[in-house]
Amino acid sequence: MDEELEGALDTALDELRAARPAADFLPRLRAHVEAQPSRSPVQWWIPLTASASAVAAGVIVAALVRAPRHDDAVRMTPPEVHAVATDAAERLPAVAYAHDASGELRRTQAGRRVTRSVNAAVVGPDSDDFVLVPPGQLAAVGRLVAAINDGDERAAENVRRLERSPTEIVIEPIRIEPVVVDPLKESL
Amino acid sequence: MNEWVGRGVLGTFVSERADLDTEFEARLRDSSALAFGVAYGVLRNREDAEEVAQDAFARAFRRFHQLRDREAFRSWLTRMTWRLAIDRWRADRRRAARELAAAIDADRLDGEQLMSDRERSRAVWRAIDSLPDKLRMVLVLSAIEGHGTREVARLIGIPEGTVKSRMFQARRILAEHLRWMKS
């Protein structure tokens, strides 16, 4: 850098070095700082605590609002017919028969989940009556049951039609007729 | 028992606050000139620089409890003051541009006259103001309170080598901008 420019730069920066605040700057600065709202740690605790409380209250209210719906769903289930999710499959007897979407009767095994294509499985009379429903259709079956309980004849007729369909297949024991073997003739 | 615990907690809280106030008061005495110098380096107006320094200290006071490394207070305050000053300088730049245009007109009227020191200084500051922010900051900080390279590096939080490199770069750009002065 040229000496002349260097000198000009130093002169300009000297101006900066020489700059001083007013004599009363420090007292004014102190007064300005003291006029600021308190920086106590409580200040940031208050909104934090308030926010946390509000969130917690919201969660509790949401839980309370949702809970009665589950109770209603349970209450809608009539005592005669139980609508249960497929998780209850282990309560079925060893062998059960189910109607698939096309109405065809299919054999299912207990302890295994009924496939999604199965709408309902009606269990034989020697156990409790269950309607086995995929979880997504539980509400629909609940409405059907409620309609029956309310005296809806159409709904009742549908169920009666279902009851008339074969729910149990009895396989007759195989009879094996005794085989009569004629005694061999004496050879010539 | 509860009353005793309440008093204990309150007592601790009050005591802690008093300690903070005492500590901040000490920082305020130590660093007020620094804050003013940084602001003045950008704004070059005493009243404006005092206002910005006050704002910076007010902000520092409100956030002082968040500062974990109390030894870094001067560096923290410098950066805060610089940002506030630059914001204000940018906001006032339009007004400054009008003043500058008037000054240039005045210079033209005295075209034949040799530049006075004051006019040269004004031209140098215009060139400094046009520097990139990081180069300008190094130059200004090195000029106030007799800061050496190490102190400037500590205030900005960069290595000393970077400070030297930026100083060199700043002077090179200024030499290019002020080349016309030689003629």
mmCIF file of N, CA, C and O in Angstrom, chain A residues 3 61 70 83 98 117 119 174 188:
data_model
loop_
_atom_site.group_PDB
_atom_site.id
_atom_site.type_symbol
_atom_site.label_atom_id
_atom_site.label_comp_id
_atom_site.label_asym_id
_atom_site.label_seq_id
_atom_site.Cartn_x
_atom_site.Cartn_y
_atom_site.Cartn_z
ATOM 1 N N GLU A 3 2.395 4.852 0.655
ATOM 2 C CA GLU A 3 2.521 5.575 1.934
ATOM 3 C C GLU A 3 1.433 6.627 2.095
ATOM 4 O O GLU A 3 0.920 6.856 3.187
ATOM 5 N N VAL A 61 -58.089 -34.067 28.391
ATOM 6 C CA VAL A 61 -59.432 -33.813 27.851
ATOM 7 C C VAL A 61 -59.699 -34.720 26.643
ATOM 8 O O VAL A 61 -60.768 -35.315 26.518
ATOM 9 N N HIS A 70 -65.758 -45.716 23.313
ATOM 10 C CA HIS A 70 -65.460 -47.141 23.467
ATOM 11 C C HIS A 70 -66.523 -47.803 24.336
ATOM 12 O O HIS A 70 -66.977 -48.890 24.057
ATOM 13 N N ALA A 83 -70.079 -59.584 19.217
ATOM 14 C CA ALA A 83 -69.261 -59.180 18.077
ATOM 15 C C ALA A 83 -67.842 -58.983 18.580
ATOM 16 O O ALA A 83 -67.610 -58.193 19.481
ATOM 17 N N ALA A 98 -66.898 -70.860 8.101
ATOM 18 C CA ALA A 98 -67.146 -69.435 7.894
ATOM 19 C C ALA A 98 -67.662 -69.189 6.501
ATOM 20 O O ALA A 98 -67.355 -69.949 5.571
ATOM 21 N N SER A 117 -60.880 -61.891 3.597
ATOM 22 C CA SER A 117 -62.047 -62.067 2.742
ATOM 23 C C SER A 117 -63.254 -62.593 3.522
ATOM 24 O O SER A 117 -64.372 -62.537 3.054
ATOM 25 N N ASN A 119 -66.172 -62.515 6.012
ATOM 26 C CA ASN A 119 -66.962 -61.456 6.640
ATOM 27 C C ASN A 119 -67.404 -61.838 8.036
ATOM 28 O O ASN A 119 -67.429 -61.033 8.935
ATOM 29 N N ILE A 174 -67.805 -93.575 7.821
ATOM 30 C CA ILE A 174 -67.742 -94.429 6.618
ATOM 31 C C ILE A 174 -68.022 -95.876 7.016
ATOM 32 O O ILE A 174 -67.433 -96.386 7.979
ATOM 33 N N LEU A 188 -57.310 -128.904 -9.353
ATOM 34 C CA LEU A 188 -57.442 -130.179 -10.038
ATOM 35 C C LEU A 188 -56.228 -131.073 -9.819
ATOM 36 O O LEU A 188 -55.141 -130.595 -9.686
#
